[in-house]
Tab-separated table of C-alpha atoms in Angstrom:
chain	number	residue	atom	x	y	z
H	396	UNK	CA	82.330	54.119	-2.666
H	397	UNK	CA	84.978	52.765	-5.167
H	398	UNK	CA	87.173	55.406	-6.810
H	399	UNK	CA	87.506	55.127	-10.525
H	400	UNK	CA	90.295	57.361	-11.906
H	401	UNK	CA	89.418	58.430	-15.641
H	402	UNK	CA	91.988	60.001	-18.162
H	403	UNK	CA	92.196	62.426	-19.623
H	404	UNK	CA	89.635	64.727	-18.048
H	405	UNK	CA	89.164	66.463	-21.328
H	406	UNK	CA	90.566	66.450	-25.104
H	407	UNK	CA	90.610	68.554	-27.826
H	408	UNK	CA	91.122	66.963	-31.014
H	409	UNK	CA	91.010	67.750	-34.818
H	410	UNK	CA	88.329	65.785	-36.968
H	411	UNK	CA	89.494	62.492	-38.444
H	412	UNK	CA	91.933	61.896	-35.521
H	413	UNK	CA	91.961	58.848	-33.282
H	414	UNK	CA	90.797	59.154	-29.429
H	415	UNK	CA	92.066	57.031	-26.779
H	416	UNK	CA	90.840	57.355	-23.050
H	417	UNK	CA	91.139	54.918	-20.002
H	418	UNK	CA	89.757	54.222	-16.597
H	419	UNK	CA	91.636	52.573	-13.723
H	420	UNK	CA	90.493	51.097	-10.290
H	421	UNK	CA	92.338	49.780	-7.377
H	422	UNK	CA	89.539	47.046	-7.305
H	423	UNK	CA	88.761	44.203	-9.626
H	424	UNK	CA	85.405	44.675	-11.561
H	425	UNK	CA	83.435	41.800	-13.437
H	426	UNK	CA	82.153	44.147	-15.781
H	427	UNK	CA	83.222	47.270	-17.281
H	428	UNK	CA	80.812	49.624	-19.016
H	429	UNK	CA	81.305	52.709	-21.355
H	430	UNK	CA	78.577	55.492	-21.779
H	431	UNK	CA	78.260	58.717	-23.806
H	432	UNK	CA	76.245	61.882	-22.398
H	433	UNK	CA	75.345	64.644	-24.459
H	434	UNK	CA	74.556	68.050	-22.824
H	435	UNK	CA	71.301	68.100	-21.177
H	436	UNK	CA	70.586	64.310	-21.763
H	437	UNK	CA	71.321	61.257	-19.916
H	438	UNK	CA	73.957	58.653	-20.619
H	439	UNK	CA	73.891	56.439	-23.237
H	440	UNK	CA	75.479	53.078	-23.124
H	441	UNK	CA	77.869	52.468	-25.907
H	442	UNK	CA	79.880	49.228	-24.856
H	443	UNK	CA	79.660	46.666	-22.248
H	444	UNK	CA	82.485	44.176	-21.375
H	445	UNK	CA	82.014	41.246	-19.430
H	446	UNK	CA	85.263	39.408	-19.463
H	447	UNK	CA	88.888	40.152	-18.523
H	448	UNK	CA	90.966	40.638	-22.041
H	449	UNK	CA	87.804	41.346	-23.971
H	450	UNK	CA	88.023	43.619	-27.019
H	451	UNK	CA	84.531	44.607	-28.273
H	452	UNK	CA	83.668	47.148	-31.334
H	453	UNK	CA	80.651	49.097	-31.791
H	454	UNK	CA	81.355	50.678	-34.977
H	455	UNK	CA	84.222	53.276	-34.789
H	456	UNK	CA	84.374	52.354	-30.813
H	457	UNK	CA	86.542	49.680	-29.399
H	458	UNK	CA	86.885	48.974	-25.998
H	459	UNK	CA	88.722	46.630	-23.859
H	460	UNK	CA	88.662	44.941	-20.420
H	461	UNK	CA	91.989	44.969	-18.991
H	462	UNK	CA	93.590	41.799	-18.058
H	463	UNK	CA	93.972	42.682	-14.376
H	464	UNK	CA	90.423	43.776	-14.490
H	465	UNK	CA	91.094	46.902	-12.794
H	466	UNK	CA	91.218	49.107	-16.049
H	467	UNK	CA	89.460	49.576	-19.254
H	468	UNK	CA	90.029	51.306	-22.345
H	469	UNK	CA	87.960	53.216	-24.953
H	470	UNK	CA	89.346	54.017	-28.476
H	471	UNK	CA	87.556	56.065	-31.124
H	472	UNK	CA	88.698	56.097	-34.650
H	473	UNK	CA	88.418	58.644	-37.100
H	474	UNK	CA	86.485	61.145	-35.207
H	475	UNK	CA	83.682	63.205	-36.052
H	476	UNK	CA	81.885	66.350	-34.995
H	477	UNK	CA	79.045	64.315	-33.163
H	478	UNK	CA	81.524	62.396	-31.282
H	479	UNK	CA	81.471	65.376	-28.893
H	480	UNK	CA	80.306	64.769	-25.397
H	481	UNK	CA	81.348	63.582	-22.082
H	482	UNK	CA	82.349	59.782	-21.734
H	483	UNK	CA	82.016	57.735	-18.764
H	484	UNK	CA	83.555	54.619	-17.606
H	485	UNK	CA	81.697	52.586	-15.205
H	486	UNK	CA	82.952	49.451	-13.264
H	487	UNK	CA	80.304	46.643	-11.688
H	488	UNK	CA	80.971	44.408	-9.273
H	489	UNK	CA	79.697	40.980	-9.283
H	490	UNK	CA	78.012	40.863	-6.068
H	491	UNK	CA	75.943	43.555	-4.059
H	492	UNK	CA	72.978	45.628	-5.030
H	493	UNK	CA	74.888	49.006	-4.816
H	494	UNK	CA	77.663	47.648	-7.189
H	495	UNK	CA	78.213	50.214	-9.933
H	496	UNK	CA	80.795	52.787	-9.936
H	497	UNK	CA	81.414	55.662	-12.373
H	498	UNK	CA	84.612	57.483	-13.280
H	499	UNK	CA	84.417	61.609	-13.572
H	500	UNK	CA	84.169	61.662	-17.241
H	501	UNK	CA	86.376	62.630	-20.353
H	502	UNK	CA	85.116	65.558	-22.183
H	503	UNK	CA	85.863	65.390	-25.659
H	504	UNK	CA	85.842	68.288	-27.954
H	505	UNK	CA	86.275	67.452	-31.812
H	506	UNK	CA	87.442	70.699	-34.101
H	507	UNK	CA	86.044	70.590	-37.304
Z	1208	UNK	CA	59.421	52.624	-28.127
Z	1209	UNK	CA	60.854	50.948	-24.846
Z	1210	UNK	CA	62.735	53.325	-22.733
Z	1211	UNK	CA	62.957	55.404	-19.662
Z	1212	UNK	CA	60.907	58.771	-19.137
Z	1213	UNK	CA	61.690	61.251	-16.835
Z	1214	UNK	CA	59.568	64.287	-15.879
Z	1215	UNK	CA	59.655	67.288	-16.138
Z	1216	UNK	CA	62.717	68.125	-17.905
Z	1217	UNK	CA	63.256	71.386	-15.880
Z	1218	UNK	CA	62.028	71.825	-12.480
Z	1219	UNK	CA	62.355	74.733	-9.959
Z	1220	UNK	CA	61.834	74.646	-6.155
Z	1221	UNK	CA	61.015	77.271	-3.759
Z	1222	UNK	CA	62.935	77.320	-0.353
Z	1223	UNK	CA	61.164	74.808	1.986
Z	1224	UNK	CA	59.249	72.971	-0.641
Z	1225	UNK	CA	59.305	69.278	-1.361
Z	1226	UNK	CA	59.403	68.214	-5.060
Z	1227	UNK	CA	58.784	65.087	-6.819
Z	1228	UNK	CA	60.800	63.800	-9.873
Z	1229	UNK	CA	59.005	61.198	-12.187
Z	1230	UNK	CA	60.664	58.048	-13.618
Z	1231	UNK	CA	58.832	55.763	-15.780
Z	1232	UNK	CA	60.004	52.611	-17.625
Z	1233	UNK	CA	58.520	50.168	-20.288
Z	1234	UNK	CA	61.234	48.097	-20.011
Z	1235	UNK	CA	60.036	45.451	-17.626
Z	1236	UNK	CA	63.193	45.949	-15.711
Z	1237	UNK	CA	63.301	44.832	-11.962
Z	1238	UNK	CA	65.880	47.102	-10.853
Z	1239	UNK	CA	65.946	51.041	-10.606
Z	1240	UNK	CA	68.095	53.655	-9.490
Z	1241	UNK	CA	68.252	57.460	-8.992
Z	1242	UNK	CA	71.594	59.357	-9.296
Z	1243	UNK	CA	72.743	63.090	-9.042
Z	1244	UNK	CA	75.060	64.614	-11.310
Z	1245	UNK	CA	76.734	67.988	-10.335
Z	1246	UNK	CA	78.877	70.166	-12.890
Z	1247	UNK	CA	82.065	68.423	-14.045
Z	1248	UNK	CA	81.521	65.409	-11.479
Z	1249	UNK	CA	80.356	61.860	-12.077
Z	1250	UNK	CA	77.226	60.113	-11.038
Z	1251	UNK	CA	76.277	59.839	-7.348
Z	1252	UNK	CA	73.912	57.071	-6.483
Z	1253	UNK	CA	70.875	58.517	-4.228
Z	1254	UNK	CA	68.579	55.494	-3.961
Z	1255	UNK	CA	68.128	52.134	-5.720
Z	1256	UNK	CA	65.278	49.298	-5.905
Z	1257	UNK	CA	65.794	45.713	-6.640
Z	1258	UNK	CA	62.202	44.879	-6.545
Z	1259	UNK	CA	58.466	46.516	-5.956
Z	1260	UNK	CA	58.150	47.542	-2.600
Z	1261	UNK	CA	61.837	47.483	-1.767
Z	1262	UNK	CA	64.256	50.242	-1.566
Z	1263	UNK	CA	67.924	51.044	-0.446
Z	1264	UNK	CA	69.846	54.125	0.305
Z	1265	UNK	CA	72.682	54.921	-1.701
Z	1266	UNK	CA	75.839	57.012	-0.937
Z	1267	UNK	CA	73.981	60.399	-0.672
Z	1268	UNK	CA	70.460	59.762	0.256
Z	1269	UNK	CA	70.069	62.230	3.129
Z	1270	UNK	CA	67.314	64.841	2.046
Z	1271	UNK	CA	65.641	62.596	-0.658
Z	1272	UNK	CA	63.034	59.855	-0.254
Z	1273	UNK	CA	61.595	57.211	-2.843
Z	1274	UNK	CA	58.960	54.711	-3.548
Z	1275	UNK	CA	58.402	51.709	-5.543
Z	1276	UNK	CA	54.648	50.832	-5.608
Z	1277	UNK	CA	54.734	49.581	-9.149
Z	1278	UNK	CA	57.471	47.898	-11.212
Z	1279	UNK	CA	57.440	50.712	-13.756
Z	1280	UNK	CA	57.366	53.556	-11.520
Z	1281	UNK	CA	60.209	54.799	-9.143
Z	1282	UNK	CA	59.601	58.672	-8.079
Z	1283	UNK	CA	62.092	60.651	-6.097
Z	1284	UNK	CA	61.135	63.193	-3.760
Z	1285	UNK	CA	63.532	66.133	-2.869
Z	1286	UNK	CA	62.684	67.151	0.473
Z	1287	UNK	CA	63.201	70.637	2.400
Z	1288	UNK	CA	65.879	68.774	4.233
Z	1289	UNK	CA	68.187	68.945	1.018
Z	1290	UNK	CA	70.100	71.952	1.557
Z	1291	UNK	CA	71.726	71.853	-1.888
Z	1292	UNK	CA	69.382	70.455	-4.225
Z	1293	UNK	CA	70.417	72.020	-7.464
Z	1294	UNK	CA	71.555	69.506	-9.744
Z	1295	UNK	CA	71.094	67.143	-12.779
Z	1296	UNK	CA	68.946	64.274	-11.718
Z	1297	UNK	CA	69.114	60.898	-13.510
Z	1298	UNK	CA	67.012	57.920	-13.413
Z	1299	UNK	CA	68.286	54.480	-14.479
Z	1300	UNK	CA	66.788	50.720	-14.805
Z	1301	UNK	CA	68.444	47.343	-15.545
Z	1302	UNK	CA	67.008	43.927	-15.802
Z	1303	UNK	CA	68.405	43.211	-12.555
Z	1304	UNK	CA	71.373	44.387	-9.971
Z	1305	UNK	CA	73.812	41.771	-11.061
Z	1306	UNK	CA	75.747	41.631	-14.291
Z	1307	UNK	CA	73.125	43.717	-16.288
Z	1308	UNK	CA	74.109	47.396	-17.651
Z	1309	UNK	CA	71.919	50.248	-16.538
Z	1310	UNK	CA	69.900	52.270	-19.007
Z	1311	UNK	CA	69.232	55.831	-18.323
Z	1312	UNK	CA	66.457	58.428	-18.681
Z	1313	UNK	CA	67.198	61.915	-20.100
Z	1314	UNK	CA	67.295	63.576	-16.677
Z	1315	UNK	CA	65.503	66.495	-14.827
Z	1316	UNK	CA	67.285	69.759	-14.041
Z	1317	UNK	CA	66.238	70.930	-10.649
Z	1318	UNK	CA	66.989	74.584	-9.789
Z	1319	UNK	CA	66.318	76.859	-6.595
Z	1320	UNK	CA	64.396	79.849	-7.169
């Protein structure tokens, strides 16, 4: 399958700080998705991006679809303790049924 | 509430036993998927189904089987041929396989006794 490189693998930040993480691929994707997973739960969709250059916000979260269509970024502003979890990026191709590929996740720890 | 329901939350399997994980959705989605998640790793696709009575192997289908007799149901059987079944299993669905994000259930954790 496709390889998505997600970084950083883990982050320890102080409450109130901003967070940035990114995902890169050697392949071009038509859709980028960002999910958050809490321990023992399924991933929850945070933001979906459908167009190169698109910048979309969901509360304190902002994600961008890279111009090259090979990368995406997620920013979290003013982090709070409930932001703790694992954040996954996923790239989706336009064609083919088996067309969604996941990054390995960024584990975020917020220190109160 | 609309969503995806996986059951049971925890499951234990004895050696040589087949076990079936349930996944039900009431979102009227055509496509359904099964993923396996191991500690510290991303999601790997086991099987997917684009429509009722159709399903395809994903990247790691060996030792697993599925059926799609109803639109809302996509059970996964972990067979005795799967030698390393301990993992967190996630079911997902989407309106279609193209241009539609997948939504996930809360997972089933399978362990070997």
